[in-house]
Tab-separated table of C-alpha atoms in Angstrom:
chain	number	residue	atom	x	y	z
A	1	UNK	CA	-103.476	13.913	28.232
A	2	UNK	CA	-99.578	15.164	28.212
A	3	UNK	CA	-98.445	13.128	30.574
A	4	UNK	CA	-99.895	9.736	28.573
A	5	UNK	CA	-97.025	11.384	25.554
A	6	UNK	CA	-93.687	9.949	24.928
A	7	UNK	CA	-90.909	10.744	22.968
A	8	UNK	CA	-88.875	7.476	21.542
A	9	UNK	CA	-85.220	7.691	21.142
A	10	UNK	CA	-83.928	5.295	18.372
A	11	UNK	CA	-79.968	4.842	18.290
A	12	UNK	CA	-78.892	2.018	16.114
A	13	UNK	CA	-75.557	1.242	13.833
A	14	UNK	CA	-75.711	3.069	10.471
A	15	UNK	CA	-75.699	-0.423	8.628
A	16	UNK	CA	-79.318	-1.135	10.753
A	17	UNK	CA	-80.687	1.744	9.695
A	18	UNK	CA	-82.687	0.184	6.928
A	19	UNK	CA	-84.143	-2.273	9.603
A	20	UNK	CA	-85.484	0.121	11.878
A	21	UNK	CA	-87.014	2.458	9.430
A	22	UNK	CA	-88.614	-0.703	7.935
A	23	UNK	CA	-90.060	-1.445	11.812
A	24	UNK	CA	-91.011	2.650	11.895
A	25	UNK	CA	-92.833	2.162	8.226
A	26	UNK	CA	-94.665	-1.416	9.009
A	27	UNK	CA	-95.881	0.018	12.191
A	28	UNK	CA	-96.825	3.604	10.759
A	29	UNK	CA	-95.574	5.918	13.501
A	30	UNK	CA	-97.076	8.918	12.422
A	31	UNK	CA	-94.703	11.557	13.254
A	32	UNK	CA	-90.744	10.692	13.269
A	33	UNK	CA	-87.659	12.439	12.713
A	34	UNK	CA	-84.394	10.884	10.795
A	35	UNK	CA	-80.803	12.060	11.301
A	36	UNK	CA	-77.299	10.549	12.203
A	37	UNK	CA	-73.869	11.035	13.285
A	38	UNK	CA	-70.638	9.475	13.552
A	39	UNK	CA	-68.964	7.232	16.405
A	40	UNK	CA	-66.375	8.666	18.052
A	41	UNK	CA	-64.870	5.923	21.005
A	42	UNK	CA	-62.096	3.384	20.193
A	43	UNK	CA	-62.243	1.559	17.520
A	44	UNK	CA	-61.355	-1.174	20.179
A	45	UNK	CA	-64.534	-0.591	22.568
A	46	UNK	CA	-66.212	-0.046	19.367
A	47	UNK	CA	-64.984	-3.857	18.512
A	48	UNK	CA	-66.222	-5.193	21.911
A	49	UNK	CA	-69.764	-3.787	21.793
A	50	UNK	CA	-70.035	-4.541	18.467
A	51	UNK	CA	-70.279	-2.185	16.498
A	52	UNK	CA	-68.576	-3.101	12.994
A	53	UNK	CA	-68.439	0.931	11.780
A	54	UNK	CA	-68.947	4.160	13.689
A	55	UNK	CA	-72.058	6.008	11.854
A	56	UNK	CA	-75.312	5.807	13.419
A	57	UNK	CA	-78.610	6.442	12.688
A	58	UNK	CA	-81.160	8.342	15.081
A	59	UNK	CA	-84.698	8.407	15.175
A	60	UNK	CA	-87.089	10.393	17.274
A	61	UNK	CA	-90.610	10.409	17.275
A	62	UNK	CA	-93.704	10.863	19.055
A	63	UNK	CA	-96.467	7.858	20.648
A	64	UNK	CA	-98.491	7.754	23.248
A	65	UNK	CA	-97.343	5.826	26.406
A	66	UNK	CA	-99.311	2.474	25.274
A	67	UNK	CA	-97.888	2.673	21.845
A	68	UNK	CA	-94.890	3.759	22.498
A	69	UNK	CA	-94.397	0.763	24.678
A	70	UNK	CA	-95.502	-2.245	22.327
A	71	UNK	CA	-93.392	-0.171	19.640
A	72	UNK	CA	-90.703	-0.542	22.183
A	73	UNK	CA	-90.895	-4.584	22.447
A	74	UNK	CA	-91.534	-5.048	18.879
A	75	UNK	CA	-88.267	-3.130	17.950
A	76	UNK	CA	-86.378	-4.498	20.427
A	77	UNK	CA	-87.614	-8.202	19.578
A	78	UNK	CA	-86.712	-7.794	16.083
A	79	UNK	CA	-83.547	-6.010	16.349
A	80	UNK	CA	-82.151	-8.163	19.637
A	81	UNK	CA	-81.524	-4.944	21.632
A	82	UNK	CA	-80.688	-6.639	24.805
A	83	UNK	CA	-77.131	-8.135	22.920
A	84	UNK	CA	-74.419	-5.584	23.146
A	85	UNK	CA	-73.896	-3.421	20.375
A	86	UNK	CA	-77.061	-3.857	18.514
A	87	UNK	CA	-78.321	-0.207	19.505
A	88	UNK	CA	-80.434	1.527	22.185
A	89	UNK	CA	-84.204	2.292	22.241
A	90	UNK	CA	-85.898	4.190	25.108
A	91	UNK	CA	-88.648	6.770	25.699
A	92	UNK	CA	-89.515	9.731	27.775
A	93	UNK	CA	-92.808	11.563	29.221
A	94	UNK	CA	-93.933	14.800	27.628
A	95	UNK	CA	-94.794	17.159	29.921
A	96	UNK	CA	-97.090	19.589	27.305
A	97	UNK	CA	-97.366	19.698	23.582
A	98	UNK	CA	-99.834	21.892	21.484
A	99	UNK	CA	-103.608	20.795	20.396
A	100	UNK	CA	-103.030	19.708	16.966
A	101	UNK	CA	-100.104	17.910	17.749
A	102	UNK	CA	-101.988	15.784	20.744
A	103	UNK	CA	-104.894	15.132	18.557
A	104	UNK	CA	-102.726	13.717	15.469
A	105	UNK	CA	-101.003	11.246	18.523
A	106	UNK	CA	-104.006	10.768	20.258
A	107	UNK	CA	-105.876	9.476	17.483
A	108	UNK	CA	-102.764	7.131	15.966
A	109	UNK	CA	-102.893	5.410	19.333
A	110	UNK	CA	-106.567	4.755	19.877
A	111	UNK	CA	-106.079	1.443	18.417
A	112	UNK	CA	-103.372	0.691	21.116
A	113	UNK	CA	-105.126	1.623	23.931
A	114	UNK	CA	-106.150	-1.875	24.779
A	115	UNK	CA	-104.208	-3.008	27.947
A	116	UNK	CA	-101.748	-5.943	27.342
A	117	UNK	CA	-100.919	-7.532	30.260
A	118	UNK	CA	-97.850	-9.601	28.877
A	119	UNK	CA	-96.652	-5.888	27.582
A	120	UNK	CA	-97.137	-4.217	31.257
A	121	UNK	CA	-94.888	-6.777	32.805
A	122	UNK	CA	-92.233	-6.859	30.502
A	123	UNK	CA	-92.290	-2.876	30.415
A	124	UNK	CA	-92.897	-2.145	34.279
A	125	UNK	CA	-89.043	-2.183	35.282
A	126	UNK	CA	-87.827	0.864	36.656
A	127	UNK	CA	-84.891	1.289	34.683
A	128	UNK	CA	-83.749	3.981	37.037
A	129	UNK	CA	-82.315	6.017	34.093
A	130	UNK	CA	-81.829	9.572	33.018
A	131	UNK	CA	-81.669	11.370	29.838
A	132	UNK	CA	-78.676	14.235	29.777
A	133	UNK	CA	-78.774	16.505	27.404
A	134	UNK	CA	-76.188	19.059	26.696
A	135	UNK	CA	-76.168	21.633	24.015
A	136	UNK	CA	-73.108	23.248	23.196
A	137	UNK	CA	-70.890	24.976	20.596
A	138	UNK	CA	-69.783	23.216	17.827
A	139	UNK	CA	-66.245	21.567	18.533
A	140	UNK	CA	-66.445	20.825	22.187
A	141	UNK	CA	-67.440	17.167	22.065
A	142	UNK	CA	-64.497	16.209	23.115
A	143	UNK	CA	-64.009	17.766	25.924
A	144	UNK	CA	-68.038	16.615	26.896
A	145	UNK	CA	-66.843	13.208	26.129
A	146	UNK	CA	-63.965	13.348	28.579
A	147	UNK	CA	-65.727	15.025	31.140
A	148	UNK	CA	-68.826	12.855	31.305
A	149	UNK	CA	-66.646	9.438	31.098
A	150	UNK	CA	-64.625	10.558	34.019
A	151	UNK	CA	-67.686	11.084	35.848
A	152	UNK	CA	-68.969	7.689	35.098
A	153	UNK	CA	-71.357	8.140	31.898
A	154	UNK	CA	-71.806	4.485	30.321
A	155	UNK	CA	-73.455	6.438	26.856
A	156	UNK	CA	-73.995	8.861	24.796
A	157	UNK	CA	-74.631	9.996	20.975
A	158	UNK	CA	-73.758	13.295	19.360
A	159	UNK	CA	-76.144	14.957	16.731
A	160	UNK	CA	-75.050	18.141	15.004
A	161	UNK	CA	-77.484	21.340	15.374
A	162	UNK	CA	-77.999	25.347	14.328
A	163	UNK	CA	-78.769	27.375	17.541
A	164	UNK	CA	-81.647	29.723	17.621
A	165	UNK	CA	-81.844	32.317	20.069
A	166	UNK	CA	-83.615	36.059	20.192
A	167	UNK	CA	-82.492	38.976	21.649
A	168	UNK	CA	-84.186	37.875	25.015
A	169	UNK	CA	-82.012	35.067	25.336
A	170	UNK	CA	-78.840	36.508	24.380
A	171	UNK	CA	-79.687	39.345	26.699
A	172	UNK	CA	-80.037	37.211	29.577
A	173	UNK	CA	-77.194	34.620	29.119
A	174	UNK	CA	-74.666	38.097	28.034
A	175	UNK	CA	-73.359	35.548	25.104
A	176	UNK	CA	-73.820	35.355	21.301
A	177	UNK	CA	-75.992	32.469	20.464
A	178	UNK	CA	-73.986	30.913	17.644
A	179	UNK	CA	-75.704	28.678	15.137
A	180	UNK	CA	-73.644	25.936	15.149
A	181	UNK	CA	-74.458	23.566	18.017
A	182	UNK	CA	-73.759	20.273	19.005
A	183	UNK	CA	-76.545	17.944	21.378
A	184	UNK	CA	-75.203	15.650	22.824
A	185	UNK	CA	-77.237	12.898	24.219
A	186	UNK	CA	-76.394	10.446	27.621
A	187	UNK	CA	-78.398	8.373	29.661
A	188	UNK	CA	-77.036	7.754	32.876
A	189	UNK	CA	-78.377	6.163	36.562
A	190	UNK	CA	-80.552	8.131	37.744
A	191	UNK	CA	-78.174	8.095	40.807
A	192	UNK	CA	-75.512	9.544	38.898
A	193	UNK	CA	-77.215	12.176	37.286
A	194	UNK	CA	-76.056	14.945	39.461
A	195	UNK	CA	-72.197	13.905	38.902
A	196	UNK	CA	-72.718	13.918	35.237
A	197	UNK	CA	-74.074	17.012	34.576
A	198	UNK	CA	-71.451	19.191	36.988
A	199	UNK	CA	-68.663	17.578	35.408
A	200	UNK	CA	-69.864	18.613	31.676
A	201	UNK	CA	-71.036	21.730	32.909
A	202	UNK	CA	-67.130	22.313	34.817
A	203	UNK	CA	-65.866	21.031	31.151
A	204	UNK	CA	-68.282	22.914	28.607
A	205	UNK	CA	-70.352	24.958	30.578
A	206	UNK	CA	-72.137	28.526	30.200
A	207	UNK	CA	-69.334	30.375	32.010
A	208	UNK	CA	-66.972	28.309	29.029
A	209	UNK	CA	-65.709	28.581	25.732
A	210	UNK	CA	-68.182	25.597	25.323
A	211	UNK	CA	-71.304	27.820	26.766
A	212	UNK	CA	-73.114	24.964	27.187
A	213	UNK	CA	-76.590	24.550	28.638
A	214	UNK	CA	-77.578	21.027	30.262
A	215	UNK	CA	-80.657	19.498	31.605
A	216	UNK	CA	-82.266	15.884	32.243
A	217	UNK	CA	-85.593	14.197	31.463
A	218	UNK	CA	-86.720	10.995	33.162
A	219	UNK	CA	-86.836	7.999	30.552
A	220	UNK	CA	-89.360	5.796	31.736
A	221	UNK	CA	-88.504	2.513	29.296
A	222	UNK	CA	-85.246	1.131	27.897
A	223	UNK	CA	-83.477	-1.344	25.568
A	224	UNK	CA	-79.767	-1.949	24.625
A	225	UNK	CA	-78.506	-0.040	27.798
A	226	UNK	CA	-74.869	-1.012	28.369
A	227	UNK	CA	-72.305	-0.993	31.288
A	228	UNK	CA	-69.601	-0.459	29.165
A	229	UNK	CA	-68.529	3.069	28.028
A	230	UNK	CA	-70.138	3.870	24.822
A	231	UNK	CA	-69.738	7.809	23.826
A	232	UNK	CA	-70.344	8.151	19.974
A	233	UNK	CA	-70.323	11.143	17.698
């Protein structure tokens, strides 16, 4: 049942935040999570994609794969994610989750389990994409920013974290877990994955002041993916 799970990414300009938690509410997603940050590229890329002030709002929640897709279209047909700027939207397979939490999804997306055949094509591109996601001590953004753009990362979002970590942990990585972390989120080709993640980890690393762990997820669906460089805090 797992691997019919998804977890939906919503990234969208600060001053659209009121849309998509309208599209979350009408829709009745039944477990979501709302935070932000704050954009952190040029205010002259941040011109060109559109994106008229730097604080954005992030939503992630949990679908099944069928409703997770037809939430996918329906955002993305109201919002206009395919035009530049307008935000990003994209979801990625859960491997396990416990019982309770299945059951709660499972039965939210019973009523979506009918196959839509207009849906399937529009969703079955392979998007080819990756999600990277680096946590790291507070602070060190920058330097993730640099690193990853060098390497040819199109994207990313920043959202401010506490660490948790027991003695196990500390034990085994011989650091202090601090609580202040930052996650930084970037999808790149799947392609380029591997260049990515070494050049954040040579930047911000475990063996760094940054002591940063990284690892990937496939995303299986996408809107609002860009070619231009788009790294916001």
């Amino acid at each position: 049942m797992s691997e019919q799970m998804r977890v939906v990414f919503s990234i969208v300009d600060y001053g659209k935040s009121e849309d998509i938690i309208k599209i979350y509410n009408q829709q009745s997603i039944p477990i979501s999570l709302v935070t932000h940050g704050h954009g952190a590229a040029d205010s002259e890329m941040l011109n060109y994609l559109g994106f008229g002030e730097n604080k954005k709002c992030v939503i992630i929640s949990l679908m099944t794969a069928e409703r997770a897709r037809r939430f996918i279209l329906s955002a993305e047909e109201q919002l206009q994610l395919s035009e530049p700027g307008r935000g990003i939207i994209f979801s990625v397979p859960i491997s396990s989750m416990t019982a309770f939490l299945a059951e709660l999804i499972r039965r939210d997306g019973e009523k979506y389990t009918e196959n839509s055949k207009e849906s399937e094509q529009k969703m079955s591109a392979d998007y080819q994409h990756e999600l990277i996601v680096a946590i790291i001590t507070k602070g060190f953004f920058p330097e993730v920013k640099a690193a990853a753009n060098s390497a040819g990362a199109k994207g990313g979002t920043l959202i401010h974290a506490l660490g948790l970590g027991g003695e196990e942990a500390q034990k085994f990585l011989g650091i202090s877990i601090q609580p202040e972390k930052d996650v930084i989120l970037i999808i790149v080709r799947r392609q380029e994955k591997n260049k990515v993640m070494k050049a954040i980890a040579d930047a911000a690393g475990i063996s760094t002041q940054g002591r940063g762990i990284i690892f990937s997820v496939p995303v299986d669906s996408a809107f609002g993916l860009s070619e231009a460089p788009m790294l916001s805090e």
